[in-house]
Structures are given as C-alpha cells and as structure tokens.
XYZ file of C-alpha atoms in Angstrom:
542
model
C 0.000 0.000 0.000
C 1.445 3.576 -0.747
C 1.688 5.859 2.453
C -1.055 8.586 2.664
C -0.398 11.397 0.320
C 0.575 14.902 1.718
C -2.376 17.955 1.343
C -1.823 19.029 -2.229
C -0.536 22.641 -2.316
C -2.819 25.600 -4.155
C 0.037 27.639 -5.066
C 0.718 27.673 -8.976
C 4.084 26.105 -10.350
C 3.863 28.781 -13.062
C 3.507 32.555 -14.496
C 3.322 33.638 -17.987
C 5.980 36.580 -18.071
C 4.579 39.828 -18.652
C 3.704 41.902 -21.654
C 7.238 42.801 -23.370
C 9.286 40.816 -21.292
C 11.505 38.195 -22.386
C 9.838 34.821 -22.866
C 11.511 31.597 -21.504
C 14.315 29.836 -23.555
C 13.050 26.992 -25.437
C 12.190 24.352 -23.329
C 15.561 21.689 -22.594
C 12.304 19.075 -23.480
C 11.487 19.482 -26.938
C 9.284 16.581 -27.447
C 11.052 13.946 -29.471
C 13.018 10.461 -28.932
C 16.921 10.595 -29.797
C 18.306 8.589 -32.218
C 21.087 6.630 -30.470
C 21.718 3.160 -31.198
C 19.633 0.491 -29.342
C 17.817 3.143 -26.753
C 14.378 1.781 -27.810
C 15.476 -1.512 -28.268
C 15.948 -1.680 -24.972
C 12.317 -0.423 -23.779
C 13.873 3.381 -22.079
C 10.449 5.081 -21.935
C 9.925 8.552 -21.314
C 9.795 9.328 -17.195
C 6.589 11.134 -15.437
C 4.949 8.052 -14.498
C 4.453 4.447 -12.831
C 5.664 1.520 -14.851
C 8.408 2.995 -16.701
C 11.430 0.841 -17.668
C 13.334 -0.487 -14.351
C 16.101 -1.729 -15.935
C 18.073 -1.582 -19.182
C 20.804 -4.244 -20.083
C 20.100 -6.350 -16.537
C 20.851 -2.977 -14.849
C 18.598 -0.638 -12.729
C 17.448 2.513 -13.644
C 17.146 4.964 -11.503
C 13.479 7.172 -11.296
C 14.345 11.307 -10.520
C 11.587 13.355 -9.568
C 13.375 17.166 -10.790
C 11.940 20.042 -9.139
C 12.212 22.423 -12.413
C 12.397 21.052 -15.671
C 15.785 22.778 -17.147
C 15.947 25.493 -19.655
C 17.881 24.353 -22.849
C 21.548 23.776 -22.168
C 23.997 25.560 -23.648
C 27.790 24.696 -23.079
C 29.212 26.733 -20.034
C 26.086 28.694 -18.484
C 24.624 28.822 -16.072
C 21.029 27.877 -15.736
C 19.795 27.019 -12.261
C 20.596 23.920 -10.159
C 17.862 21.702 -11.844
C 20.206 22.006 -15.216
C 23.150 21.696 -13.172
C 22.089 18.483 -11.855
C 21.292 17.428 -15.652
C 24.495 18.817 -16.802
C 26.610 16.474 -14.116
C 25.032 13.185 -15.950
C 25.990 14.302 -18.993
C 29.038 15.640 -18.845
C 32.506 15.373 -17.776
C 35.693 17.790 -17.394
C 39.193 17.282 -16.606
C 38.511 16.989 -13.489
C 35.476 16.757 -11.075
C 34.214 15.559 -7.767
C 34.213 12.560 -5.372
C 31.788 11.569 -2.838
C 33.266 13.376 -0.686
C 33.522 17.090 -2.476
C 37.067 16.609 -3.033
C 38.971 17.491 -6.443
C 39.058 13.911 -8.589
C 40.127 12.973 -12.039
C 37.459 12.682 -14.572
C 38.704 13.394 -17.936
C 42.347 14.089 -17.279
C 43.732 10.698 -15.624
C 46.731 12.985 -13.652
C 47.365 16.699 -13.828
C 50.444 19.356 -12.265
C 50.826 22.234 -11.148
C 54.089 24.696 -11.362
C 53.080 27.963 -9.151
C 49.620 27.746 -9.653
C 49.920 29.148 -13.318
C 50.831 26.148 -15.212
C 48.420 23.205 -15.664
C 49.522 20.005 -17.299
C 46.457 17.350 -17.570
C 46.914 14.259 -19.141
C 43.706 12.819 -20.820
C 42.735 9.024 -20.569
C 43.459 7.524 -23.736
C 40.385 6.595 -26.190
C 38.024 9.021 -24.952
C 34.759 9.543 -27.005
C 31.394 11.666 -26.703
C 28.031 10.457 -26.495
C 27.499 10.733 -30.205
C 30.681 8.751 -31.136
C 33.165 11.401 -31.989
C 36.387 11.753 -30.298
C 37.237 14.110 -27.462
C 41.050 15.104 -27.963
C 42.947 17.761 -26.421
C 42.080 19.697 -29.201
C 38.009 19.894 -27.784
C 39.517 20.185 -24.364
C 41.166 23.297 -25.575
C 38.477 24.810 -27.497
C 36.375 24.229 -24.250
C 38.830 26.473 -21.908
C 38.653 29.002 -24.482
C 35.416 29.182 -24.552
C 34.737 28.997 -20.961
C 37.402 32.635 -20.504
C 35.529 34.380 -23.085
C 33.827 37.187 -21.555
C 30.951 37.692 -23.924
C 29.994 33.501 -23.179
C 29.155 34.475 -19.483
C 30.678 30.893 -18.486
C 29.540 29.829 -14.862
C 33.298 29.518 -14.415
C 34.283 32.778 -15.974
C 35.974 33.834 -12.968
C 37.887 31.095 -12.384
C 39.461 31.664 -16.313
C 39.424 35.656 -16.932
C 43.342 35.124 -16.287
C 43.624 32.612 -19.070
C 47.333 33.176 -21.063
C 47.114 30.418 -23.214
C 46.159 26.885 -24.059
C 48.520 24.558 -25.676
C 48.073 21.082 -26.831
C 51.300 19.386 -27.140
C 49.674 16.563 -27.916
C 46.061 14.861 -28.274
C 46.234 13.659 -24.717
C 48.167 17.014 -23.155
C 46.711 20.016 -22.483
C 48.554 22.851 -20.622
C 47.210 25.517 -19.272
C 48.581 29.173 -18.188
C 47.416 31.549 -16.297
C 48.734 35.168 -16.442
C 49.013 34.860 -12.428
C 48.139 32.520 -9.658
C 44.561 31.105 -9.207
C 44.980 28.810 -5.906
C 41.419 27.701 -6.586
C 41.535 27.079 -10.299
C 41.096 23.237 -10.132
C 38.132 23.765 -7.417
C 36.137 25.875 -10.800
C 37.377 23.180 -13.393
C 35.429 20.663 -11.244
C 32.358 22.350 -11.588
C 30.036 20.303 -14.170
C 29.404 23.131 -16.261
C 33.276 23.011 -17.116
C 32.621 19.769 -18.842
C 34.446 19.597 -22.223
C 31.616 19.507 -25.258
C 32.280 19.129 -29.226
C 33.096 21.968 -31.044
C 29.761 22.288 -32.512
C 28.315 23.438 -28.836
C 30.610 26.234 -29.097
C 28.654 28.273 -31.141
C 25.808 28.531 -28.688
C 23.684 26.094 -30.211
C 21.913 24.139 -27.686
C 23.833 21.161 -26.361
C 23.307 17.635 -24.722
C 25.779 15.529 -26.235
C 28.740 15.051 -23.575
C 31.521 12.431 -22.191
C 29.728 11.654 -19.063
C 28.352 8.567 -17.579
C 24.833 8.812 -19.235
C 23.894 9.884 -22.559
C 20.186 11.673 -23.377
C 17.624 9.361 -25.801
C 14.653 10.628 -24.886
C 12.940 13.747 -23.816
C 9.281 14.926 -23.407
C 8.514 19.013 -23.101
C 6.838 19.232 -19.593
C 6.936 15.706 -18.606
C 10.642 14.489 -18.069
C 13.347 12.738 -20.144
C 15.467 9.533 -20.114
C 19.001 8.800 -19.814
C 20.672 6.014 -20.384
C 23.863 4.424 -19.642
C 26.846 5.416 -21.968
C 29.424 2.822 -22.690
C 31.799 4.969 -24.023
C 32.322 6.418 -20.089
C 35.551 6.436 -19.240
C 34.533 4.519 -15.719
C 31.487 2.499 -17.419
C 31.829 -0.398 -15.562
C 31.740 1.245 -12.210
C 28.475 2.564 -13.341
C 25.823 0.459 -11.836
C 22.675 2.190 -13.178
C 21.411 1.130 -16.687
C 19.923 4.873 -16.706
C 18.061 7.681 -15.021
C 14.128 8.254 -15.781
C 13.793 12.009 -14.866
C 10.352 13.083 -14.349
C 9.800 17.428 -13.632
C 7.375 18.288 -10.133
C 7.540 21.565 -10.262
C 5.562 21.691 -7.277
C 7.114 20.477 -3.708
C 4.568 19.055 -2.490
C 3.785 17.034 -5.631
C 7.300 15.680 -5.599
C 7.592 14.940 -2.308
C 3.631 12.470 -2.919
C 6.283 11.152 -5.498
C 8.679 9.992 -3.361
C 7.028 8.682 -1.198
C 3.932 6.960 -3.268
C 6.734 5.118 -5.065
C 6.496 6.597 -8.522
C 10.031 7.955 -8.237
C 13.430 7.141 -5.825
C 15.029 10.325 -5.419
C 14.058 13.639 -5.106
C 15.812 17.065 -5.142
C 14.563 20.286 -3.409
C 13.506 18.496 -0.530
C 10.411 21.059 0.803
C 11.422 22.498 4.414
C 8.157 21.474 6.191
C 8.613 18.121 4.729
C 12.011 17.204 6.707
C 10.287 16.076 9.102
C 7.854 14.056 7.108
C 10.479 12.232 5.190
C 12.948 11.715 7.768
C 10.551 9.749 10.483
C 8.913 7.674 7.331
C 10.897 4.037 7.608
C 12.376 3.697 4.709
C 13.659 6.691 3.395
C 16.097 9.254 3.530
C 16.582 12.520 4.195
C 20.404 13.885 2.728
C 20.573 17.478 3.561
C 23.696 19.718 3.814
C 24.163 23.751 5.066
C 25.236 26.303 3.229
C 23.167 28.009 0.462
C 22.175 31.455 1.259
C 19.276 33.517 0.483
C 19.320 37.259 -0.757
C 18.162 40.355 -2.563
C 20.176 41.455 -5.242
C 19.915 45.178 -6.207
C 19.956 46.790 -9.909
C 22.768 49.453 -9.162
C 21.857 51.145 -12.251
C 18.893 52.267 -11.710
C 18.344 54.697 -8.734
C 17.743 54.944 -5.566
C 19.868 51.381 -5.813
C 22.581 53.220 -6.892
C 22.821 54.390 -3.402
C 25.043 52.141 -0.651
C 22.887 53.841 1.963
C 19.470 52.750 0.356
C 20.900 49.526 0.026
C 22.213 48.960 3.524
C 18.580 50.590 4.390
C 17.408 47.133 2.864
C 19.319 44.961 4.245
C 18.890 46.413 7.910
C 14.851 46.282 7.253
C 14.689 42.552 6.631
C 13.664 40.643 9.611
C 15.825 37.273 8.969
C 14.438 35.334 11.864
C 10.895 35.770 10.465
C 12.146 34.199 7.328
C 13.770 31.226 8.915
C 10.607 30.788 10.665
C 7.836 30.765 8.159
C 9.477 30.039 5.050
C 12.260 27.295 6.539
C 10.192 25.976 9.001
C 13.964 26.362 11.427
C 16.112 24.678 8.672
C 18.110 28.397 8.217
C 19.623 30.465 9.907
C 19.962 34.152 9.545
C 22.776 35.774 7.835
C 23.333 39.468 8.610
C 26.566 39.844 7.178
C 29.396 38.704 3.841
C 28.255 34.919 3.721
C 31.591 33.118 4.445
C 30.770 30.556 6.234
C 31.229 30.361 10.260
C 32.961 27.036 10.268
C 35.493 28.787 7.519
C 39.019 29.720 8.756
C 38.135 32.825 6.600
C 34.884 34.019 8.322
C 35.183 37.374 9.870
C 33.292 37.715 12.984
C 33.592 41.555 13.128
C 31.214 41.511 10.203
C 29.011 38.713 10.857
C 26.416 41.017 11.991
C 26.588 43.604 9.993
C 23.154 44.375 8.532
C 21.484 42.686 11.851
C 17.403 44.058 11.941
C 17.246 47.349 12.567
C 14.541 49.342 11.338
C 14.797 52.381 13.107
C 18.622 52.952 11.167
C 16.804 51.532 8.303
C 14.536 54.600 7.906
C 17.078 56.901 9.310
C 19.446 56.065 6.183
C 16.523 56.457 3.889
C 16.250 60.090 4.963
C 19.735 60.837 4.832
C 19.184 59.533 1.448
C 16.703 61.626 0.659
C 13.638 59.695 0.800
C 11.999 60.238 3.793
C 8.832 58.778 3.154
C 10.204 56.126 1.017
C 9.788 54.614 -2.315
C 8.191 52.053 -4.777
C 10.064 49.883 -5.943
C 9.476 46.047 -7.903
C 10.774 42.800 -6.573
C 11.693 39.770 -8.661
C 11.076 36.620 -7.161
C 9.509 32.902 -9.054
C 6.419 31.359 -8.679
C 8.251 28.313 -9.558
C 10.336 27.518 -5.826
C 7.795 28.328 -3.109
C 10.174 29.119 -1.181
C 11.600 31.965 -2.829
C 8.301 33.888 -3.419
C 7.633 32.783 0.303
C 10.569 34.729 1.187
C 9.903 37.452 -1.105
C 6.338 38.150 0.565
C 8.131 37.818 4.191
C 10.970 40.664 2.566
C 7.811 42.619 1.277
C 6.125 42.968 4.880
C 9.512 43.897 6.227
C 10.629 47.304 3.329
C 6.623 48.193 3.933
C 7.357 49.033 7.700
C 10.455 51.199 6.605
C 8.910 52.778 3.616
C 9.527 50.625 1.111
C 6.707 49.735 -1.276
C 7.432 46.687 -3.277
C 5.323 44.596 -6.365
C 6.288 41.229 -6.381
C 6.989 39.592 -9.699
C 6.226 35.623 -9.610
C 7.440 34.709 -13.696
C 8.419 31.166 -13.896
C 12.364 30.380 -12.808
C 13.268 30.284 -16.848
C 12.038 33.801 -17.082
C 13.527 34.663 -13.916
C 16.659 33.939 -15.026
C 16.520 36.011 -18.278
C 15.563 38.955 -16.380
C 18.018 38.365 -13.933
C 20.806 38.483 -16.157
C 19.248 41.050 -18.521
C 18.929 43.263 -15.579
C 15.316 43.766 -15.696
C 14.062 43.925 -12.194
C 14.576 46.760 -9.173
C 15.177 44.039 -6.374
C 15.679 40.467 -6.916
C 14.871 37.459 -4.328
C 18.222 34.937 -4.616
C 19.411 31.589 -3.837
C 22.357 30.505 -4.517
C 25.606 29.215 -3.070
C 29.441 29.695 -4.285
C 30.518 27.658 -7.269
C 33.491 26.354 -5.278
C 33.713 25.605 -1.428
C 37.274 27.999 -1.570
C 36.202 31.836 -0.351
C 37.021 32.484 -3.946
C 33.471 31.620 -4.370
C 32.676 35.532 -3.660
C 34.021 36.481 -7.392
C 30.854 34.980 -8.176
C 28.395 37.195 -6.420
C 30.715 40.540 -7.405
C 32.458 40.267 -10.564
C 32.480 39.359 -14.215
C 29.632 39.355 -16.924
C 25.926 40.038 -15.852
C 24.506 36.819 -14.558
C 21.231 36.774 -12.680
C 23.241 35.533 -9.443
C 24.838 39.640 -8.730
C 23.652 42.540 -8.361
C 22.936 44.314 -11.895
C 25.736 47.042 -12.574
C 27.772 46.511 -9.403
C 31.443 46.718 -9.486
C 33.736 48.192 -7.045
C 37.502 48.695 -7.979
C 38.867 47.674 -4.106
C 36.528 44.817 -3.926
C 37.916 43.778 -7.424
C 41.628 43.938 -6.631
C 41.100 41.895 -3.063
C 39.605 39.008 -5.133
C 42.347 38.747 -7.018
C 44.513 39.203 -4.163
C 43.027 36.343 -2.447
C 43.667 33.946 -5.091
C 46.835 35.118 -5.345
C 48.235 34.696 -2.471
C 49.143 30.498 -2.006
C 50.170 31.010 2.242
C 46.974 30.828 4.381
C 47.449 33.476 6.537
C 47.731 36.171 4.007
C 44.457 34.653 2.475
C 43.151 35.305 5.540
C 43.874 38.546 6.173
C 42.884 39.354 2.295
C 39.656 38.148 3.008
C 38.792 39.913 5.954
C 39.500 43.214 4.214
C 37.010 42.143 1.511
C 34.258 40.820 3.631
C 34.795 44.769 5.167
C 34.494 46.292 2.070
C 31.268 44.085 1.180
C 29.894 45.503 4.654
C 30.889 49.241 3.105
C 29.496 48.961 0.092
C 26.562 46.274 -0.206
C 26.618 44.779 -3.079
C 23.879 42.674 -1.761
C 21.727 41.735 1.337
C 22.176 38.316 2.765
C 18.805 37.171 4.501
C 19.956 33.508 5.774
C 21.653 30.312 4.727
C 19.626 26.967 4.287
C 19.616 23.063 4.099
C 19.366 21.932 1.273
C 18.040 18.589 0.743
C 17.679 15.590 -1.352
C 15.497 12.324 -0.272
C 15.388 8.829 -1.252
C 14.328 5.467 -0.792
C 16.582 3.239 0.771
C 16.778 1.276 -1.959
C 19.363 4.019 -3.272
C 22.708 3.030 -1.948
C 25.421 5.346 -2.982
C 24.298 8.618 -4.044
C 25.768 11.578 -1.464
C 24.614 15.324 -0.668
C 28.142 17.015 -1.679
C 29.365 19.460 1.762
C 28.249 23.045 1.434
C 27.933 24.838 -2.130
C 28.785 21.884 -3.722
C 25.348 20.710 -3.084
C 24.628 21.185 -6.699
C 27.046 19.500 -7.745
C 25.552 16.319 -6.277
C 24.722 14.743 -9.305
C 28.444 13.475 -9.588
C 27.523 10.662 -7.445
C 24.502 9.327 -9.799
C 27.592 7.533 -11.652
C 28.463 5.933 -8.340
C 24.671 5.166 -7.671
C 22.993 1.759 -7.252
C 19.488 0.302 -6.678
C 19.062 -2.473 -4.247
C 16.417 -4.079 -6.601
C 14.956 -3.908 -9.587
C 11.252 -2.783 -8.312
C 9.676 0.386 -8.068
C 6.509 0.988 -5.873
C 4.801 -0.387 -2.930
C-alpha cells in the first residue's frame, strides 16, 4: 500500500511573463526520442509516471523526480541547479568531484601544477562523446577558451578571466597558463558546467551531447526525459545504473507524494516542512547539507539602488528570523553579514552582523538619502520555488514598515533567469551558493559578466583587486587577512543583502545506496555521485 499522500498545495508552479518581457528559452524538453543506437530496443520510456522501464541491459534505472524542468543547455552557463544536476550526468571535465567534495580525475587521468599558473592534464586515452566522436585535447582546448571568453558568461568565468594560453602538445596534453596565480583554479574546473563539449556546442547552439556517464535518448517538453547508460564512459563499468528516468514536479509538495507513493526514488529540493515528514517515514532518507544562502540582489543602475545607503537601508529592514521561521520551518539560519561561512578559517566575525534588523537605522538612512517617506520599488522573485516567493512576501512585509513599497513579480524560474541576467528587475529574491567551497566563491556574487546571481551594474575597484589578491596569495594566513579586508568592504558597500543560509536537501528510498549530498555549495554538484549510484532491486513501488 502507498503511504497517505501529503495535502496538495494551491500555489501555482507557473507565471506567464509579462507583456514585453523576455519569454523563456526553449524548453531543454522538446518533445522527441533521440536517435542513439539500441535506446528503444531496450524499452527506455519517457519518465513522469508508474511503470516505466526499471532496468536496461540487466541494470537498474534509476526514477528522478526534478523540481524544475531545465531550460535548454547551452555549453558553459549557467542555468539554475535543476540544469546543473542534468548537466553532471551528462558531462565530464578534466577533473570533477568525489563523494566526498574533493577534487578527482574525470577526464584528465593525472594533472600538475608549477606555481599555480601552469596546468599540465593528461587525458585518458580513447576518450569519445556520447554521439561517437572523439574528445582530444584539441576539444579540451576549445572548451577552456570558450569557458574565458567574456561575452559567453561561463559559470566559471571567474575562475578563467586570467587565461594566457592553451597549448596542446599533444592529443592527450593540455597545458594551461594563467597570467598569475589562481589557488582555486582546479576547485572551478570541477564544476560540471566546465565539462568539455564538441566543437559544434561552441557556437551557442543548444547542447546535450557530452563524455559523461549517461547519454540523453529521450525527452518529453513538460513531462521528463530519459538517460541512459553510456558505454563509451571512461569509468562504465563502475556505473551500476542502466539509466536515469527524470520526471519534472515543479511543485514540492507534488514531488515529495512522489517519493514517497513510489512513482520515483530520489528527489531534489527536498520542501522544508517536509524534513520532518520524510525523515521519520521508515524507509527513506533525508540527505541534507548547510550552506546556500538567500538574498536580494539590487539593480545598481537604476536609482535609488545606486545608493550604498538605500541599500544597507534594505538589508537592515529585513527581519531574517521571520524568514527562517515561516518560510524554513527552522532549517536556516539568519545571515546578517558577507556569507563566508562560520565554520570557515576565513569568516570574519567583526562583520558577521553587519546588517542585523534594525529598522529604526533603516529609515534613518533612507532620509539621509533623501527619501523620507520612502519609495516604490518592484521585486523579482519565481512562482516556480515556493520558497523563494515565500521569502519574497516575508521581505515585502519587512521594506513596507520602513517605507519601502514593493510589487512582487512571480514569472516562472526560466524567465527569472533572463531577467536576472538582462537586468530587468529593481530588487531580486536569490538563492544561490558559491561555485566552489574555496572563499574564492565571492568572485561569483561581485564580478564578471551580468549573470542573474549579482547585483545588476555593481562593481567596485577595491573589492575587485582583493579578489584577485586572495587567489593570489598560495600562504593561508595572508588569504586570511585578504579576506577579511574584503568581507569589510562588502559591509561598506553592499553589493547585496544576505537574509539567511539553508539546508538543502535531497530524499530517497533506501533502496538508493550510494548517491551523497556534496558538503556546502557543492550541493549542486551532487549529481556526480549518480555515476556511483545503485538500486538495491529492480522494483519500483509499494
């Protein structure tokens, strides 16, 4: 018998964007089935509902209910965590992740470093893409370049706007040089959205075909899409799974009756007030990790955001326990300040609190400003992740009591994204974490090519030079005292207002043996251990 359903939620998964606004990309799912060798032979069926294929070739296949179904991938970007999870399947780079978050070969077999400018990776021999074609230094190379290149707006752009040169001695070699010292350069070329793609990705065509350890043959717009196993993977036969049915719940709740009616094993975007749910149900479990934040971004460039004192008005106006209360349900905690983590060597305590609730200064600063009796202003949130237009409407009660008179704007994440990056919006709900564990991560949230993560228009000289200062510098203890002079400058100038970190969970059977929650913001990148990834049986439901 299937455990009793939770109360279906009335909120809507979706918004059509508004009148002149950017509509989403086209849809990752364009209905069609792939034309790969033996995928239907095998009976792969599209994901979304009970009695899909359980195994393919004697092995398992492993059911995902997604919380977002991705926009369509394009080699490099960056386009929410539900792609990012995708993307990890997919795709490999020189290097990527273990179970553990640490820095593994994937591609490249070994790799050295001279002084953190020169990088010498050695690729396994024979590798191939999903489609057949070989993967040479030669795509490696093409990939890196790609990835620097400013008008791309890589997800690891940051990591790569010090790129020298490339040079492929070889068709297994690649060298890298850097025009200084990145100490977390590796950390950025294990992201998954690093991995190395043809050359026919590179023109910004949409992209699925990768070296990872599952290869796309089917995909449905709306419903899900099917992955299969990919022989070709360098590790294949440490791959247990025959493939990965993916099927999209937009809605938590939904996913969460998914889980645990036994029409899918895994889940993503565990919902907050379902933790407890999920982790007293025998059976199942709950794999959550700390350390995504939530925030509000500001467009700099348009006033009164242009302001530091409107913005630290902002950021002193939002009550943060309220928000770990009613939107987390406790599974937070508030964040006042830069968001280095307080278990990192690097955190500054003399800035933790920073922007801690404080209306009274809140309004006081707005006068100084010049707007005594406030403003109206928009704020950009989803109606896709409850919990970001939850924290929106908690963020809206807070700028009302200061002044601050806000219209939310609930588009679908897609849409949110666009307008993120294109700089459409006044005030922005975010969450997000670093790309990289390393307080490099902060590059991310300051500097480089609009992305809908930062603030629209900011950029600071001083914050600038003490991010590349603290990549710099190799000894800890001048990182440290780099970093504490930039979390000090963030507190001068906010570029943005932390509200609180977060769990974030996944949840599974425990049929699932294998898969791990990656430590801190490498949560995302948890989709590394899907290669890793078995199923006790080959049954699904209850």
């Amino acid at each position: 018998m299937s455990p009793p359903r939770l109360s279906a939620s009335p909120r809507s998964s979706t918004a059509p964007p508004r009148p002149g606004r950017p509509r989403p990309a086209a849809a990752f799912g364009r209905r069609r089935l792939l034309g790969l060798a033996g995928a239907l032979a095998v009976g792969v069926t599209l994901a979304g509902c009970r009695g899909g294929a359980t195994a393919v070739g004697g092995r398992p296949v492993l059911s995902l209910g997604l919380s977002s179904e991705p926009a369509t991938l394009r080699a490099g970007a960056d386009q929410g965590a539900a792609a990012l999870l995708v993307v990890s399947l997919l795709h490999r780079g020189l290097v990527g992740y273990d179970g553990r978050g640490e820095i593994a070969p994937a591609l490249a077999s070994e790799w050295r470093s001279d002084e953190d400018t020169v990088f010498t990776f050695t690729l396994r021999p024979g590798l191939t893409f999903h489609d057949g074609s070989p993967l040479t230094s030669a795509e490696a190379a093409a990939t890196l370049r790609h990835l620097a290149d400013p008008k791309n707006s890589a997800r690891v752009s940051s990591a790569l706007n010090h790129l020298a040169e490339v040079r492929t001695p070889d068709a297994t070699t690649v060298v890298v040089e850097l025009t200084e010292p990145n100490a977390a350069f590796l950390a950025y070329l294990a992201d998954p959205s690093a991995g190395v793609v043809p050359a026919s990705a590179l023109s910004g065509a949409p992209n699925t075909v990768g070296a990872g350890p599952f290869r796309l043959v089917a995909e449905d717009n709306g419903i899900g899409m099917t992955l299969e196993r990919f022989d070709g993977y360098y590790d294949a036969p440490q791959v247990a799974l025959g493939g990965v049915q993916v099927a999209y719940y937009a809605d938590g709740t939904a996913r969460t009756n998914a889980l645990l009616s036994g029409d899918v094993d895994i889940i993503d975007f565990v919902p907050w007030e379902n933790f407890r749910t999920i982790s007293r149900r025998s059976g199942y479990t709950l794999a959550g990790q700390s350390g995504l934040v939530m925030y509000l971004a500001f467009n700099v460039t348009r006033k009164p955001f242009d302001d530091p004192r409107v913005r630290r008005a902002v950021a002193l106006a939002v009550n943060r326990d309220s928000v770990v209360r009613t939107v987390f349900s406790g599974h937070a905690r508030p964040v006042a300040g830069p968001p280095v983590p307080t278990l990192s060597e690097y955190h500054d305590t003399g800035t933790a609190d920073v922007w801690a609730h404080d209306p009274a200064e809140a309004r006081r600063l707005l006068a100084e400003a010049g707007h005594p009796g406030g403003f109206s202003a928009t704020l950009l949130t989803t109606s896709q992740y409850a919990f970001h237009q939850d924290t929106a409407v908690s963020v809206q009660s807070d700028l009302e009591r200061v002044g601050i008179r806000v219209t939310l704007e609930n588009p679908d994440y897609a849409t949110r994204i666009q307008l993120g990056n294109a700089g459409d919006y006044d005030l922005a709900v975010n969450g997000n974490g670093g790309i990289v564990n390393d307080p490099a991560f902060l590059s991310d949230f300051l500097v480089g090519p609009a992305n809908y993560k930062r603030s629209f228009g900011f950029t600071d000289e001083r914050t600038e030079e003490l991010l590349v200062e603290g990549v710099r510098a190799t000894a800890a203890a001048d990182r440290k005292g780099i970093y504490t002079a930039l979390q000090r400058r963030i507190a001068e100038t906010v570029p943005f207002a932390m509200i609180s970190d977060r769990e974030q969970a996944f949840a599974h059977t425990d049929r699932v043996r294998g898969f791990g929650n990656l430590p801190g913001f490498l949560t995302f990148d948890s989709g590394y251990t899907f290669a890793g990834t078995s199923l006790t049986d080959h049954e699904r439901g209850r």
